[in-house]
Short mmCIF file of C-alpha atoms and ligand atoms in Angstrom, two decimals:
data_model
loop_
_atom_site.label_atom_id
_atom_site.label_comp_id
_atom_site.label_asym_id
_atom_site.label_seq_id
_atom_site.Cartn_x
_atom_site.Cartn_y
_atom_site.Cartn_z
CA MET A 1 -12.98 -1.70 -21.71
CA ALA A 2 -13.41 -3.20 -17.97
CA GLN A 3 -12.34 -0.60 -15.45
CA LEU A 4 -10.16 -2.47 -12.93
CA THR A 5 -9.42 -0.83 -9.69
CA ILE A 6 -6.73 -2.24 -7.81
CA LEU A 7 -5.95 -1.05 -4.00
CA ALA A 8 -2.10 -1.16 -3.42
CA GLY A 9 0.73 0.01 -0.62
CA GLY A 10 3.92 0.41 -1.99
CA VAL A 11 6.58 -2.04 -2.99
CA GLY A 12 4.63 -5.39 -3.09
CA GLY A 13 1.81 -2.97 -4.51
CA ALA A 14 3.66 -1.85 -7.15
CA ARG A 15 5.03 -5.44 -8.45
CA PHE A 16 1.27 -6.74 -8.39
CA VAL A 17 0.31 -3.52 -10.72
CA ARG A 18 3.06 -4.10 -13.16
CA GLY A 19 1.77 -7.45 -13.15
CA ALA A 20 -1.85 -6.02 -14.29
CA ARG A 21 -0.31 -3.56 -16.53
CA VAL A 22 1.07 -6.34 -18.87
CA LEU A 23 -2.30 -7.61 -19.43
CA ALA A 24 -4.04 -4.24 -19.91
CA ALA A 25 -3.58 -4.38 -23.78
CA ALA A 26 -4.66 -8.32 -24.10
CA MET A 27 -7.52 -7.87 -22.05
CA ASP A 28 -8.62 -4.21 -22.59
CA LEU A 29 -8.27 -2.99 -19.05
CA ASP A 30 -8.59 0.53 -17.30
CA ILE A 31 -6.00 0.11 -14.53
CA THR A 32 -7.14 2.45 -11.65
CA VAL A 33 -4.62 2.17 -8.53
CA ILE A 34 -5.66 3.69 -5.08
CA ALA A 35 -2.53 3.73 -3.11
CA ASN A 36 -2.01 3.97 0.55
CA THR A 37 -1.69 7.62 2.06
CA GLY A 38 -0.91 6.33 5.87
CA ASP A 39 2.93 6.21 5.36
CA ASP A 40 2.79 9.78 4.15
CA LEU A 41 4.68 12.73 6.42
CA TRP A 42 6.25 15.90 6.61
CA LEU A 43 9.62 15.83 6.44
CA THR A 44 12.07 18.95 6.13
CA GLY A 45 9.12 21.18 5.23
CA LEU A 46 7.98 18.73 2.21
CA ARG A 47 5.21 16.37 1.91
CA VAL A 48 6.49 12.82 1.47
CA CYS A 49 4.20 10.01 0.23
CA PRO A 50 6.28 6.55 0.38
CA ASP A 51 3.56 4.21 -1.06
CA LEU A 52 2.41 6.79 -3.88
CA ASP A 53 6.05 7.65 -5.11
CA SER A 54 6.96 3.65 -4.98
CA LEU A 55 3.96 3.14 -7.34
CA MET A 56 5.88 5.89 -9.38
CA TYR A 57 8.99 5.17 -9.76
CA SER A 58 8.31 1.75 -10.38
CA LEU A 59 5.82 1.86 -12.81
CA GLY A 60 7.51 4.57 -14.49
CA GLY A 61 10.46 2.20 -14.87
CA ALA A 62 13.16 4.88 -12.44
CA ASN A 63 12.86 3.02 -9.30
CA ASP A 64 16.30 1.36 -7.99
CA THR A 65 15.37 -2.54 -8.64
CA GLU A 66 18.55 -3.58 -6.62
CA ARG A 67 17.63 -1.51 -3.59
CA GLY A 68 14.40 -2.08 -3.48
CA TRP A 69 13.18 1.49 -3.07
CA GLY A 70 14.06 4.69 -4.27
CA ARG A 71 15.08 6.01 -7.45
CA ALA A 72 17.52 4.22 -9.65
CA GLY A 73 20.92 6.20 -9.81
CA GLU A 74 20.27 8.34 -6.71
CA SER A 75 22.51 10.49 -5.18
CA GLU A 76 22.28 12.06 -1.44
CA ARG A 77 24.05 15.17 -1.31
CA VAL A 78 21.17 17.33 -0.08
CA SER A 79 20.65 14.94 2.74
CA ALA A 80 23.78 15.34 4.01
CA GLU A 81 23.37 18.93 4.14
CA LEU A 82 20.18 18.71 6.03
CA THR A 83 22.31 16.36 8.53
CA ALA A 84 24.79 18.69 8.97
CA TYR A 85 22.20 21.27 9.83
CA GLY A 86 20.68 19.02 12.41
CA VAL A 87 17.34 18.83 10.17
CA GLY A 88 15.12 15.84 9.47
CA TRP A 89 15.52 12.28 10.66
CA PRO A 90 19.33 10.97 9.97
CA TRP A 91 17.99 7.56 9.68
CA PHE A 92 15.39 8.24 6.56
CA THR A 93 17.69 9.22 3.85
CA LEU A 94 15.71 11.36 0.95
CA GLY A 95 17.88 11.08 -2.05
CA ASP A 96 18.16 14.23 -4.26
CA LEU A 97 16.41 12.87 -7.41
CA ASP A 98 13.44 11.92 -4.57
CA LEU A 99 13.84 15.24 -2.89
CA GLY A 100 13.04 16.44 -6.11
CA THR A 101 9.07 14.70 -6.10
CA HIS A 102 8.42 15.93 -2.98
CA ILE A 103 9.17 19.52 -3.38
CA ALA A 104 7.27 19.40 -6.57
CA ARG A 105 4.15 17.95 -4.69
CA THR A 106 4.45 20.00 -1.70
CA ALA A 107 4.58 23.04 -4.38
CA LEU A 108 1.41 21.70 -5.82
CA LEU A 109 -0.07 21.18 -2.80
CA ARG A 110 0.71 24.63 -1.59
CA ASP A 111 -1.13 26.35 -4.77
CA GLY A 112 -3.90 24.56 -3.46
CA LEU A 113 -3.82 21.49 -5.18
CA SER A 114 -5.72 18.41 -3.79
CA LEU A 115 -3.16 15.60 -3.09
CA THR A 116 -5.49 13.69 -5.77
CA GLU A 117 -4.73 16.52 -8.08
CA ALA A 118 -1.05 16.94 -7.25
CA THR A 119 -0.34 13.03 -8.24
CA GLU A 120 -2.02 13.52 -11.72
CA ARG A 121 0.23 16.31 -12.18
CA LEU A 122 3.24 14.31 -11.07
CA ALA A 123 2.53 11.14 -12.45
CA ALA A 124 1.68 13.05 -15.97
CA ARG A 125 5.60 13.07 -16.53
CA TRP A 126 5.85 9.31 -16.19
CA ASN A 127 4.13 6.90 -18.49
CA LEU A 128 2.61 5.03 -15.91
CA GLY A 129 -0.03 3.00 -17.91
CA VAL A 130 -2.45 3.16 -15.06
CA ARG A 131 -4.35 6.03 -13.14
CA LEU A 132 -2.80 6.54 -9.44
CA LEU A 133 -4.87 7.76 -6.87
CA PRO A 134 -4.15 8.45 -3.48
CA ALA A 135 -6.82 6.75 -1.02
CA SER A 136 -7.04 10.14 0.93
CA ASP A 137 -6.76 13.81 -0.05
CA ASP A 138 -6.77 14.55 3.75
CA GLU A 139 -3.48 13.72 5.86
CA VAL A 140 -4.38 10.37 7.90
CA GLU A 141 -0.63 9.31 8.69
CA THR A 142 -0.14 5.92 10.59
CA ASN A 143 1.40 6.12 14.04
CA VAL A 144 2.52 3.19 16.38
CA GLU A 145 1.96 3.14 20.29
CA VAL A 146 5.47 1.83 21.52
CA VAL A 147 6.93 1.47 25.14
CA ASP A 148 9.61 3.08 26.17
CA GLU A 149 12.64 1.63 27.94
CA ASP A 150 11.11 3.78 30.82
CA GLY A 151 8.08 1.68 30.39
CA GLU A 152 6.57 5.29 28.95
CA ALA A 153 3.66 4.49 25.99
CA ARG A 154 4.11 7.06 23.31
CA LEU A 155 3.12 7.51 19.62
CA ILE A 156 5.66 7.75 16.90
CA HIS A 157 5.38 7.79 13.05
CA PHE A 158 4.89 4.60 11.50
CA GLU A 159 7.86 5.42 9.13
CA GLU A 160 10.20 5.83 12.40
CA TRP A 161 9.14 2.48 13.78
CA TRP A 162 9.89 0.56 10.66
CA VAL A 163 12.96 2.47 9.36
CA ARG A 164 14.86 3.20 12.75
CA HIS A 165 13.58 0.66 15.03
CA ARG A 166 13.01 -2.04 12.27
CA GLY A 167 9.70 -2.88 14.31
CA ASN A 168 12.25 -3.91 16.93
CA ILE A 169 10.55 -2.26 19.66
CA PRO A 170 8.01 -3.16 21.95
CA THR A 171 4.60 -1.99 20.06
CA ARG A 172 0.93 -1.86 21.39
CA ARG A 173 -1.03 -1.02 18.51
CA PHE A 174 -1.38 0.84 15.16
CA VAL A 175 -3.16 4.38 15.24
CA GLN A 176 -4.58 6.37 12.43
CA GLN A 177 -4.07 9.87 13.04
CA GLY A 178 -6.59 12.78 11.75
CA LEU A 179 -9.10 10.21 10.65
CA GLU A 180 -11.98 12.06 12.60
CA SER A 181 -12.06 14.63 10.16
CA ALA A 182 -10.83 12.84 6.95
CA VAL A 183 -12.52 10.92 4.25
CA ALA A 184 -11.21 8.76 1.68
CA ALA A 185 -10.82 10.86 -1.65
CA PRO A 186 -14.12 11.46 -3.72
CA ALA A 187 -11.86 10.08 -6.81
CA ALA A 188 -10.87 6.47 -4.99
CA LEU A 189 -14.35 6.06 -3.99
CA GLU A 190 -15.73 6.70 -7.36
CA ALA A 191 -13.40 4.23 -8.81
CA VAL A 192 -14.41 1.63 -6.39
CA ALA A 193 -18.28 2.52 -7.25
CA SER A 194 -17.68 2.38 -11.44
CA ALA A 195 -15.09 -0.62 -10.97
CA ASP A 196 -15.89 -3.79 -13.18
CA VAL A 197 -13.59 -5.67 -10.80
CA VAL A 198 -11.55 -4.67 -7.55
CA LEU A 199 -8.77 -6.11 -6.55
CA PHE A 200 -6.61 -6.02 -3.33
CA ALA A 201 -3.10 -6.63 -4.18
CA PRO A 202 -0.73 -8.68 -1.46
CA SER A 203 0.02 -5.62 0.11
CA ASN A 204 0.77 -5.30 4.17
CA PRO A 205 -3.07 -6.29 5.35
CA VAL A 206 -2.61 -4.13 8.25
CA VAL A 207 -0.45 -0.57 7.51
CA SER A 208 -1.35 -0.61 3.72
CA ILE A 209 -4.79 -1.80 2.71
CA GLY A 210 -5.50 -2.10 6.53
CA THR A 211 -4.96 1.79 6.55
CA ILE A 212 -6.91 2.53 2.63
CA LEU A 213 -9.78 0.79 4.59
CA THR A 214 -10.19 2.92 7.74
CA LEU A 215 -10.98 5.91 5.82
CA PRO A 216 -14.41 7.07 6.15
CA GLY A 217 -16.46 5.96 3.09
CA MET A 218 -14.28 3.27 1.89
CA ARG A 219 -15.70 0.21 3.75
CA GLU A 220 -18.97 1.26 2.66
CA ALA A 221 -18.06 1.56 -1.29
CA LEU A 222 -16.53 -1.52 -1.22
CA ARG A 223 -19.33 -3.12 -0.14
CA ASP A 224 -21.73 -1.11 -2.12
CA THR A 225 -20.31 -1.95 -5.39
CA ALA A 226 -21.40 -4.08 -7.90
CA ALA A 227 -18.23 -5.29 -8.71
CA PRO A 228 -16.59 -8.59 -7.74
CA VAL A 229 -13.66 -8.14 -4.69
CA VAL A 230 -10.97 -10.19 -4.73
CA GLY A 231 -7.82 -10.46 -3.09
CA VAL A 232 -4.35 -11.94 -3.20
CA SER A 233 -2.43 -13.18 -0.11
CA PRO A 234 0.66 -11.35 1.36
CA ILE A 235 1.18 -14.42 3.50
CA ILE A 236 2.90 -17.78 1.81
CA GLY A 237 3.58 -20.63 3.81
CA GLY A 238 2.94 -18.87 6.97
CA ALA A 239 5.33 -16.05 6.55
CA ALA A 240 5.26 -12.62 4.83
CA VAL A 241 7.19 -12.73 1.59
CA ARG A 242 9.13 -9.36 1.75
CA GLY A 243 8.24 -6.69 4.45
CA MET A 244 6.90 -6.64 8.10
CA ALA A 245 3.40 -8.14 7.50
CA GLU A 246 3.94 -10.70 10.10
CA LEU A 247 4.99 -8.14 12.68
CA CYS A 248 1.85 -6.14 12.20
CA LEU A 249 -0.32 -9.04 11.97
CA ARG A 250 0.80 -10.24 15.54
CA THR A 251 0.37 -6.94 17.13
CA ILE A 252 -3.30 -6.67 15.81
CA GLY A 253 -4.20 -10.29 16.75
CA VAL A 254 -4.40 -12.04 13.27
CA GLU A 255 -2.35 -15.29 12.82
CA VAL A 256 0.22 -15.23 10.37
CA SER A 257 -1.69 -17.77 8.08
CA ALA A 258 -3.17 -16.99 4.41
CA ALA A 259 -6.51 -18.28 5.77
CA ALA A 260 -6.44 -15.66 8.87
CA VAL A 261 -5.99 -12.81 6.86
CA GLY A 262 -8.45 -13.58 4.08
CA LEU A 263 -11.08 -14.38 7.07
CA HIS A 264 -9.71 -10.88 8.81
CA TYR A 265 -11.03 -8.81 5.38
CA GLY A 266 -13.99 -11.00 5.67
CA PRO A 267 -16.77 -12.73 3.59
CA ARG A 268 -18.68 -10.24 1.78
CA PRO A 269 -21.86 -11.99 2.21
CA ALA A 270 -21.47 -12.12 5.82
CA GLY A 271 -20.68 -8.21 5.85
CA GLY A 272 -17.07 -8.45 5.24
CA LEU A 273 -15.28 -7.05 2.13
CA LEU A 274 -14.19 -9.92 0.00
CA ASP A 275 -16.00 -12.08 -2.74
CA GLY A 276 -12.75 -14.30 -3.56
CA TRP A 277 -9.38 -14.69 -1.85
CA LEU A 278 -6.37 -16.16 -3.78
CA VAL A 279 -3.55 -18.15 -1.77
CA ASP A 280 -0.42 -19.69 -2.72
CA SER A 281 0.01 -23.12 -4.00
CA ALA A 282 1.52 -24.16 -0.23
CA ASP A 283 -1.47 -23.08 1.29
CA PRO A 284 -4.13 -25.51 0.49
CA GLU A 285 -5.29 -26.05 3.76
CA ALA A 286 -6.79 -22.51 3.59
CA LEU A 287 -9.08 -23.38 1.21
CA GLY A 288 -11.58 -25.13 3.45
CA PRO A 289 -12.10 -22.62 5.94
CA LEU A 290 -12.08 -20.00 3.31
CA HIS A 291 -14.86 -21.95 1.38
CA ALA A 292 -16.85 -22.98 4.62
CA ALA A 293 -16.98 -18.93 5.30
CA GLY A 294 -18.43 -18.44 1.95
CA MET A 295 -15.31 -16.94 0.04
CA GLU A 296 -14.70 -17.96 -3.53
CA ALA A 297 -10.98 -19.37 -2.93
CA ARG A 298 -8.35 -21.19 -4.93
CA ALA A 299 -4.89 -22.10 -4.37
CA VAL A 300 -2.14 -20.83 -7.26
CA PRO A 301 1.32 -19.27 -7.18
CA LEU A 302 1.84 -15.98 -5.77
CA TRP A 303 5.51 -15.43 -6.07
CA MET A 304 5.95 -12.05 -7.92
CA THR A 305 9.17 -12.50 -9.03
CA SER A 306 8.72 -11.20 -12.56
CA ASP A 307 6.17 -8.94 -14.36
CA GLU A 308 5.24 -12.27 -16.01
CA SER A 309 4.76 -14.10 -12.94
CA SER A 310 2.80 -11.15 -11.31
CA ALA A 311 0.48 -11.03 -14.32
CA ALA A 312 -0.17 -14.78 -14.44
CA ILE A 313 -1.48 -14.18 -10.67
CA VAL A 314 -3.49 -11.32 -11.73
CA ALA A 315 -5.26 -13.22 -14.22
CA ASP A 316 -5.85 -15.79 -11.62
CA ALA A 317 -7.61 -12.99 -9.52
CA LEU A 318 -9.45 -11.84 -12.67
CA SER A 319 -10.52 -15.51 -13.01
CA LEU A 320 -11.53 -15.99 -9.48
CA ALA A 321 -13.56 -12.73 -9.80
CA ALA A 322 -15.47 -13.72 -12.75
CA GLU A 323 -16.50 -16.96 -10.59
CA ALA A 324 -17.44 -15.00 -7.95
CA ARG A 325 -19.53 -13.03 -10.26
CA THR A 326 -21.68 -15.85 -11.42
CA ALA A 327 -21.68 -17.58 -7.98
P1 GDP B 1 5.31 -1.74 1.21
O1 GDP B 1 4.05 -0.50 1.61
O2 GDP B 1 6.19 -0.72 0.66
O3 GDP B 1 5.47 -1.98 2.37
O4 GDP B 1 4.65 -2.34 0.38
P2 GDP B 1 3.18 -3.49 0.25
O5 GDP B 1 2.40 -2.83 1.46
O6 GDP B 1 2.62 -2.81 -1.01
O7 GDP B 1 3.51 -5.06 0.39
C1 GDP B 1 4.44 -5.33 1.26
C2 GDP B 1 3.70 -6.97 1.44
O8 GDP B 1 3.68 -7.39 0.25
C3 GDP B 1 4.68 -7.98 2.13
O9 GDP B 1 4.31 -7.75 3.68
C4 GDP B 1 4.52 -9.20 1.45
O10 GDP B 1 3.80 -10.22 2.35
C5 GDP B 1 3.93 -8.76 -0.02
N1 GDP B 1 4.74 -9.49 -0.71
C6 GDP B 1 5.62 -9.16 -1.32
N2 GDP B 1 6.38 -9.76 -2.27
C7 GDP B 1 5.38 -10.52 -2.73
C8 GDP B 1 5.14 -12.04 -3.42
O11 GDP B 1 6.45 -12.11 -4.31
N3 GDP B 1 3.92 -12.47 -3.70
C9 GDP B 1 3.10 -12.25 -2.43
N4 GDP B 1 1.77 -12.90 -2.48
N5 GDP B 1 3.25 -11.38 -1.36
C10 GDP B 1 4.02 -10.83 -1.73
CA1 CA B 2 4.30 1.43 2.68
#
């Protein structure tokens, strides 16, 4: 059985992993997902892990497909009570079913389980078809340095920046809080080391994949693994398909193009992370610079409109990985 390890954020990551899961039986794949934990936060006394939960709900078939996030059939009675008490963030709604997950997770953490162990316990309820791992057991949270109306710089949590302000506030930089005393989760590092193929989902390159890569030990594990490492572009035709990747890339000074994001991760032979980079058919001009930099690259359709279209993208990524291995 081939070990496939996928680095992923939440909603975009989940679409990609659902595609990988379609191929699992036919291609004899054992799939492990390393989820971004930089969006995690303590809210109303509970540990909330947005990307792990997006993956769990989507792979478990319990996600709200219309709204695009959270649980299907959700209600918000508890949130209304919290707001009445003036507790929590009124603009960050936690559904009742979703709160059940956060309470269960917090209970497990309070019992002394690591986030890796707690995630395994939560995932056991759902038939995910993949192993779901947090990128870190330590609390590393993405903060954003913004500038107030009075010109003062201050740090806010990434979820406040995105959900409350929609990124619509003068933004200086992203900062991962807690990195000094953190490491990547041992199980996540092992999943990279023992992989036959590593894929980067077309997740946000700054605050999803980028945050996973800041965790001490992760870059080294990716450089050392014998597996080919191939990424899929979240940028199609010079724009992010869904989400805020454009805003994030501009903030870190990376051009919003398929080639620029691939080169930002960098070619492995030159000390970067990628053996191959898949771009969309709309971006053939990206291939020249990528090849010149020493990366395998191919242009194929990258719109994840269904599990089947996502599966075709994963199959193309695996085929590029096979090419990279023999190159
Ligand atoms: P989040 O954590 O919920 O924000 O989700 P991710 O970080 O996993 O994914 C968000 C990114 O996925 C967006 O910035 C998009 O650029 C990318 N994305 C979303 N849908 C598609 C798609 O259909 N095709 C491709 N190539 N990228 C997509
Ligand atoms: Ca996220």
